[in-house]
Amino acid sequence: MSLRNIFIVYRKELLDLLRDRRTIISMIVVPVLIMPLLMIGMGGAAVKVITQARQEIPKVMVLGGEDSPKTLSALRALETIRIVPAGSDYTNQIADKVIRAAVEIPKGFDDALHDGERTSIRIYVYGGEIRSSFGAEALKDFFNHLRDTTVSERMVARNVPEKLLHPLDIRQTNVAPPKKVSGNLIGAIIPYIIILMCMTGAMYPAIDLTAGEKERGTMETLLCSPVARTHLVLGKCLMVLTASVVTTLLSLTSTGLSFLLAKKLASGMPGGAAFLLTMDLPALAAVFVMMLPMAIFFSATMLTIALFSRTSKEAQSYLQPLMIVVIIPAVAGILPGVELNAWLALIPVLNVSLVSKEILSGTYHWNYIALIFGSTCVYATAALSMAVALFKRESVLFRT
């Protein structure tokens, strides 16, 4: 094994790659500019939409209630909703977002409350629509208050202490330090970003160093050099790994700066204290170390697939579906209820996503960490061996 030859190949590929505009865009522009813009833009848009929805007075329809003037007048006096004339097509109006919700008051509702009979209220909403949920929330608050008031009046009339309804108080206290709370919240996002950037940063260099060289006709020249093919593969793979790591580091840096900016802006806003999260740098460094074998695995796998391709276009058609294959376990790792165990610790990508979430929350399962790091190194070695084996086959290098 000649480290000098590997470094020569690496330096040559690095210089060539830095001259490629597409590589610069994928390595620098995307992680530094586009990712923060997406995060800040989407976050700002979401806050704006929710704020506007909160400020809007929802239109609701009251069905029935003609024989319950007390309840009807109390509903009309609410400032949080606006009553519109009743109609038989209320379901279509809710679905078409003409009104936000509707409430059905049964016959004799006021009398039932007065006589102590059991009755019910039905609220119609557009499931999953935020403005409809706000309208339904206003109606629920009204009828919950009406229910509590009615119960209190009945107990007073019967000389029953109201405290009998509340024999105990339930209080919830957070015992986790702020660092753990912050890590648990951001631990679902940071691993996903790192995995995605590792994949994105490695894609275009892997294509350019294999299928791109075939198209340019420089592969034959490279093979004529007095360098073993194993060294060529390792040099190229090291270059792809560099692109992947640099992309990930730049993405993490820009994301962290965006996070600090959003934190600063939120601290001066009402309710912004809830956004005052902290990032544990040692835990983030540990996550990055766990990601390194996976980055090698991605680099060698993409290099192998791109080497098998005849053109850059064909390589892209092969590697694009691979993005979906990687994103699915990365997303599965952030789903609630998916807990790390010995079996999941052996599944590529998913294992790193799960253990990274645990590390960022301040929990270090050293047995799982060792298992995941070791298994990922095995996968990376297997992918590198496959790349070396394909690079030694003339039928693959000169496919037509």
Short mmCIF file of C-alpha atoms in Angstrom, two decimals, residues 66-291:
data_model
loop_
_atom_site.label_atom_id
_atom_site.label_comp_id
_atom_site.label_asym_id
_atom_site.label_seq_id
_atom_site.Cartn_x
_atom_site.Cartn_y
_atom_site.Cartn_z
CA GLU A 66 -83.82 28.08 18.02
CA ASP A 67 -85.39 26.77 21.23
CA SER A 68 -82.21 27.48 23.24
CA PRO A 69 -82.00 31.31 23.24
CA LYS A 70 -79.68 31.47 26.23
CA THR A 71 -76.96 29.39 24.61
CA LEU A 72 -77.51 31.00 21.21
CA SER A 73 -77.16 34.52 22.56
CA ALA A 74 -74.01 33.55 24.48
CA LEU A 75 -72.50 32.15 21.28
CA ARG A 76 -73.32 35.32 19.35
CA ALA A 77 -71.72 37.42 22.06
CA LEU A 78 -68.37 35.64 21.60
CA GLU A 79 -65.65 37.81 20.07
CA THR A 80 -63.54 34.82 19.01
CA ILE A 81 -66.01 33.59 16.35
CA ARG A 82 -68.41 35.07 13.81
CA ILE A 83 -71.77 33.39 13.37
CA VAL A 84 -73.05 33.06 9.81
CA PRO A 85 -76.60 32.12 8.72
CA ALA A 86 -77.35 28.42 8.91
CA GLY A 87 -77.62 26.37 5.73
CA SER A 88 -78.11 22.76 4.73
CA ASP A 89 -74.83 22.63 2.76
CA TYR A 90 -72.62 23.29 5.80
CA THR A 91 -70.40 20.27 5.03
CA ASN A 92 -69.60 21.61 1.57
CA GLN A 93 -68.98 25.09 2.95
CA ILE A 94 -66.51 23.68 5.48
CA ALA A 95 -64.79 21.58 2.82
CA ASP A 96 -64.61 24.61 0.49
CA LYS A 97 -63.27 26.76 3.37
CA VAL A 98 -66.18 29.20 3.14
CA ILE A 99 -66.75 28.63 6.85
CA ARG A 100 -64.32 27.09 9.32
CA ALA A 101 -66.60 24.96 11.48
CA ALA A 102 -70.21 24.24 12.42
CA VAL A 103 -71.83 23.27 15.69
CA GLU A 104 -75.07 21.33 16.03
CA ILE A 105 -77.19 22.17 19.07
CA PRO A 106 -79.85 19.53 19.83
CA LYS A 107 -83.46 20.38 20.50
CA GLY A 108 -84.25 21.46 24.04
CA PHE A 109 -80.59 22.05 24.89
CA ASP A 110 -81.24 24.84 27.41
CA ASP A 111 -84.03 22.89 29.05
CA ALA A 112 -81.85 19.79 29.29
CA LEU A 113 -79.14 21.78 31.05
CA HIS A 114 -81.68 23.31 33.39
CA ASP A 115 -83.29 19.97 34.23
CA GLY A 116 -79.99 18.19 34.76
CA GLU A 117 -80.42 15.85 31.79
CA ARG A 118 -77.49 14.54 29.79
CA THR A 119 -77.13 16.01 26.30
CA SER A 120 -74.42 16.33 23.66
CA ILE A 121 -72.95 18.80 21.18
CA ARG A 122 -71.49 17.91 17.79
CA ILE A 123 -68.85 20.09 16.12
CA TYR A 124 -68.09 19.69 12.40
CA VAL A 125 -64.57 20.54 11.21
CA TYR A 126 -62.20 20.18 8.26
CA GLY A 127 -59.73 17.63 9.66
CA GLY A 128 -56.10 18.72 9.32
CA GLU A 129 -56.93 22.30 8.25
CA ILE A 130 -55.40 24.74 10.71
CA ARG A 131 -58.00 27.53 10.46
CA SER A 132 -60.82 25.03 10.87
CA SER A 133 -59.12 23.63 13.98
CA PHE A 134 -58.89 27.13 15.46
CA GLY A 135 -62.62 27.66 14.84
CA ALA A 136 -63.44 24.32 16.45
CA GLU A 137 -61.15 25.16 19.36
CA ALA A 138 -63.11 28.36 20.07
CA LEU A 139 -66.37 26.37 20.08
CA LYS A 140 -64.89 23.68 22.35
CA ASP A 141 -63.67 26.30 24.80
CA PHE A 142 -67.15 27.85 24.93
CA PHE A 143 -68.98 24.60 25.60
CA ASN A 144 -66.34 23.37 28.06
CA HIS A 145 -66.80 26.59 30.01
CA LEU A 146 -70.58 26.17 29.79
CA ARG A 147 -70.28 22.61 31.09
CA ASP A 148 -68.09 23.61 34.04
CA THR A 149 -70.36 26.53 34.91
CA THR A 150 -73.44 24.32 34.79
CA VAL A 151 -71.83 21.72 37.05
CA SER A 152 -70.80 24.41 39.54
CA GLU A 153 -74.33 25.86 39.63
CA ARG A 154 -75.83 22.42 40.24
CA MET A 155 -73.44 21.70 43.10
CA VAL A 156 -74.09 25.09 44.70
CA ALA A 157 -77.85 24.49 44.44
CA ARG A 158 -77.42 21.18 46.25
CA ASN A 159 -75.01 22.61 48.86
CA VAL A 160 -72.24 20.31 47.65
CA PRO A 161 -68.66 21.64 47.93
CA GLU A 162 -67.16 22.23 44.51
CA LYS A 163 -63.85 20.77 45.63
CA LEU A 164 -65.44 17.31 45.50
CA LEU A 165 -65.08 17.52 41.71
CA HIS A 166 -61.33 17.97 42.05
CA PRO A 167 -60.05 15.54 44.67
CA LEU A 168 -56.46 15.85 43.45
CA ASP A 169 -54.20 18.14 41.45
CA ILE A 170 -51.90 16.81 38.76
CA ARG A 171 -48.66 18.72 38.28
CA GLN A 172 -46.00 17.96 35.73
CA THR A 173 -42.39 18.92 36.43
CA ASN A 174 -39.53 18.71 33.96
CA VAL A 175 -36.52 17.03 35.57
CA ALA A 176 -34.31 17.00 32.47
CA PRO A 177 -31.66 19.74 32.20
CA PRO A 178 -32.05 22.29 29.39
CA LYS A 179 -29.19 20.68 27.45
CA LYS A 180 -31.01 17.34 27.33
CA VAL A 181 -34.31 18.97 26.39
CA SER A 182 -32.64 20.89 23.56
CA GLY A 183 -30.79 17.78 22.38
CA ASN A 184 -34.00 15.77 22.30
CA LEU A 185 -35.69 18.44 20.18
CA ILE A 186 -32.90 19.05 17.68
CA GLY A 187 -31.71 15.42 17.73
CA ALA A 188 -34.44 14.55 15.26
CA ILE A 189 -33.28 17.16 12.73
CA ILE A 190 -29.47 17.31 12.87
CA PRO A 191 -28.82 13.61 11.98
CA TYR A 192 -31.20 13.88 9.03
CA ILE A 193 -29.38 16.96 7.72
CA ILE A 194 -25.98 15.30 8.14
CA ILE A 195 -27.07 12.12 6.35
CA LEU A 196 -28.65 14.07 3.51
CA MET A 197 -25.59 16.30 3.08
CA CYS A 198 -23.21 13.32 3.20
CA MET A 199 -25.17 11.81 0.34
CA THR A 200 -25.54 15.02 -1.66
CA GLY A 201 -21.89 16.01 -1.28
CA ALA A 202 -20.65 12.65 -2.53
CA MET A 203 -22.95 12.30 -5.54
CA TYR A 204 -21.52 14.68 -8.14
CA PRO A 205 -17.84 14.02 -7.37
CA ALA A 206 -18.46 10.26 -7.62
CA ILE A 207 -20.09 10.73 -11.02
CA ASP A 208 -17.40 13.09 -12.29
CA LEU A 209 -14.49 10.87 -11.19
CA THR A 210 -15.85 7.77 -12.92
CA ALA A 211 -18.51 8.17 -15.61
CA GLY A 212 -17.30 11.71 -16.25
CA GLU A 213 -13.80 10.48 -16.98
CA LYS A 214 -15.20 7.86 -19.35
CA GLU A 215 -17.04 10.56 -21.29
CA ARG A 216 -14.01 12.85 -21.43
CA GLY A 217 -11.77 9.99 -22.54
CA THR A 218 -9.33 10.52 -19.68
CA MET A 219 -9.90 7.14 -18.05
CA GLU A 220 -7.48 5.41 -20.44
CA THR A 221 -4.77 7.99 -19.74
CA LEU A 222 -5.21 7.53 -16.01
CA LEU A 223 -4.94 3.74 -16.31
CA CYS A 224 -1.65 4.09 -18.19
CA SER A 225 -0.05 5.81 -15.21
CA PRO A 226 2.34 3.72 -13.05
CA VAL A 227 -0.14 3.58 -10.18
CA ALA A 228 -1.89 0.44 -8.98
CA ARG A 229 -5.61 0.39 -9.54
CA THR A 230 -6.21 -0.11 -5.84
CA HIS A 231 -4.39 3.16 -5.22
CA LEU A 232 -6.45 4.85 -7.94
CA VAL A 233 -9.68 3.73 -6.31
CA LEU A 234 -8.56 4.74 -2.83
CA GLY A 235 -7.42 8.14 -4.09
CA LYS A 236 -10.71 8.74 -5.87
CA CYS A 237 -12.70 7.50 -2.89
CA LEU A 238 -10.74 9.80 -0.59
CA MET A 239 -11.64 12.69 -2.88
CA VAL A 240 -15.33 11.80 -2.83
CA LEU A 241 -15.13 11.46 0.95
CA THR A 242 -13.54 14.90 1.21
CA ALA A 243 -16.37 16.42 -0.80
CA SER A 244 -18.91 14.65 1.38
CA VAL A 245 -17.30 15.74 4.66
CA VAL A 246 -16.75 19.33 3.51
CA THR A 247 -20.37 19.58 2.37
CA THR A 248 -21.56 18.22 5.71
CA LEU A 249 -19.33 20.55 7.76
CA LEU A 250 -20.39 23.60 5.77
CA SER A 251 -24.01 22.56 6.10
CA LEU A 252 -23.69 22.12 9.86
CA THR A 253 -21.93 25.46 10.20
CA SER A 254 -24.52 27.35 8.16
CA THR A 255 -27.34 25.54 9.95
CA GLY A 256 -25.83 26.42 13.32
CA LEU A 257 -25.47 30.08 12.35
CA SER A 258 -29.05 30.10 11.07
CA PHE A 259 -30.15 28.51 14.33
CA LEU A 260 -28.33 31.18 16.37
CA LEU A 261 -29.86 33.93 14.22
CA ALA A 262 -33.35 32.49 14.62
CA LYS A 263 -32.74 32.11 18.36
CA LYS A 264 -31.68 35.76 18.63
CA LEU A 265 -34.71 36.95 16.68
CA ALA A 266 -37.08 34.74 18.66
CA SER A 267 -35.74 35.93 22.02
CA GLY A 268 -37.16 39.40 21.35
CA MET A 269 -40.58 38.14 20.30
CA PRO A 270 -43.57 37.19 22.46
CA GLY A 271 -43.33 33.51 23.32
CA GLY A 272 -39.81 33.40 21.94
CA ALA A 273 -38.46 31.93 25.16
CA ALA A 274 -39.68 28.53 23.99
CA PHE A 275 -37.13 28.71 21.19
CA LEU A 276 -34.15 29.26 23.50
CA LEU A 277 -32.53 25.90 22.74
CA THR A 278 -28.85 25.11 23.13
CA MET A 279 -26.55 22.92 21.07
CA ASP A 280 -24.04 20.63 22.81
CA LEU A 281 -20.84 20.91 20.76
CA PRO A 282 -19.14 17.77 22.21
CA ALA A 283 -22.26 15.74 21.40
CA LEU A 284 -22.30 17.22 17.90
CA ALA A 285 -18.64 16.25 17.47
CA ALA A 286 -19.46 12.70 18.62
CA VAL A 287 -22.26 12.51 16.06
CA PHE A 288 -19.88 13.65 13.35
CA VAL A 289 -17.42 10.88 14.31
CA MET A 290 -20.24 8.34 14.07
CA MET A 291 -21.06 9.70 10.62
#
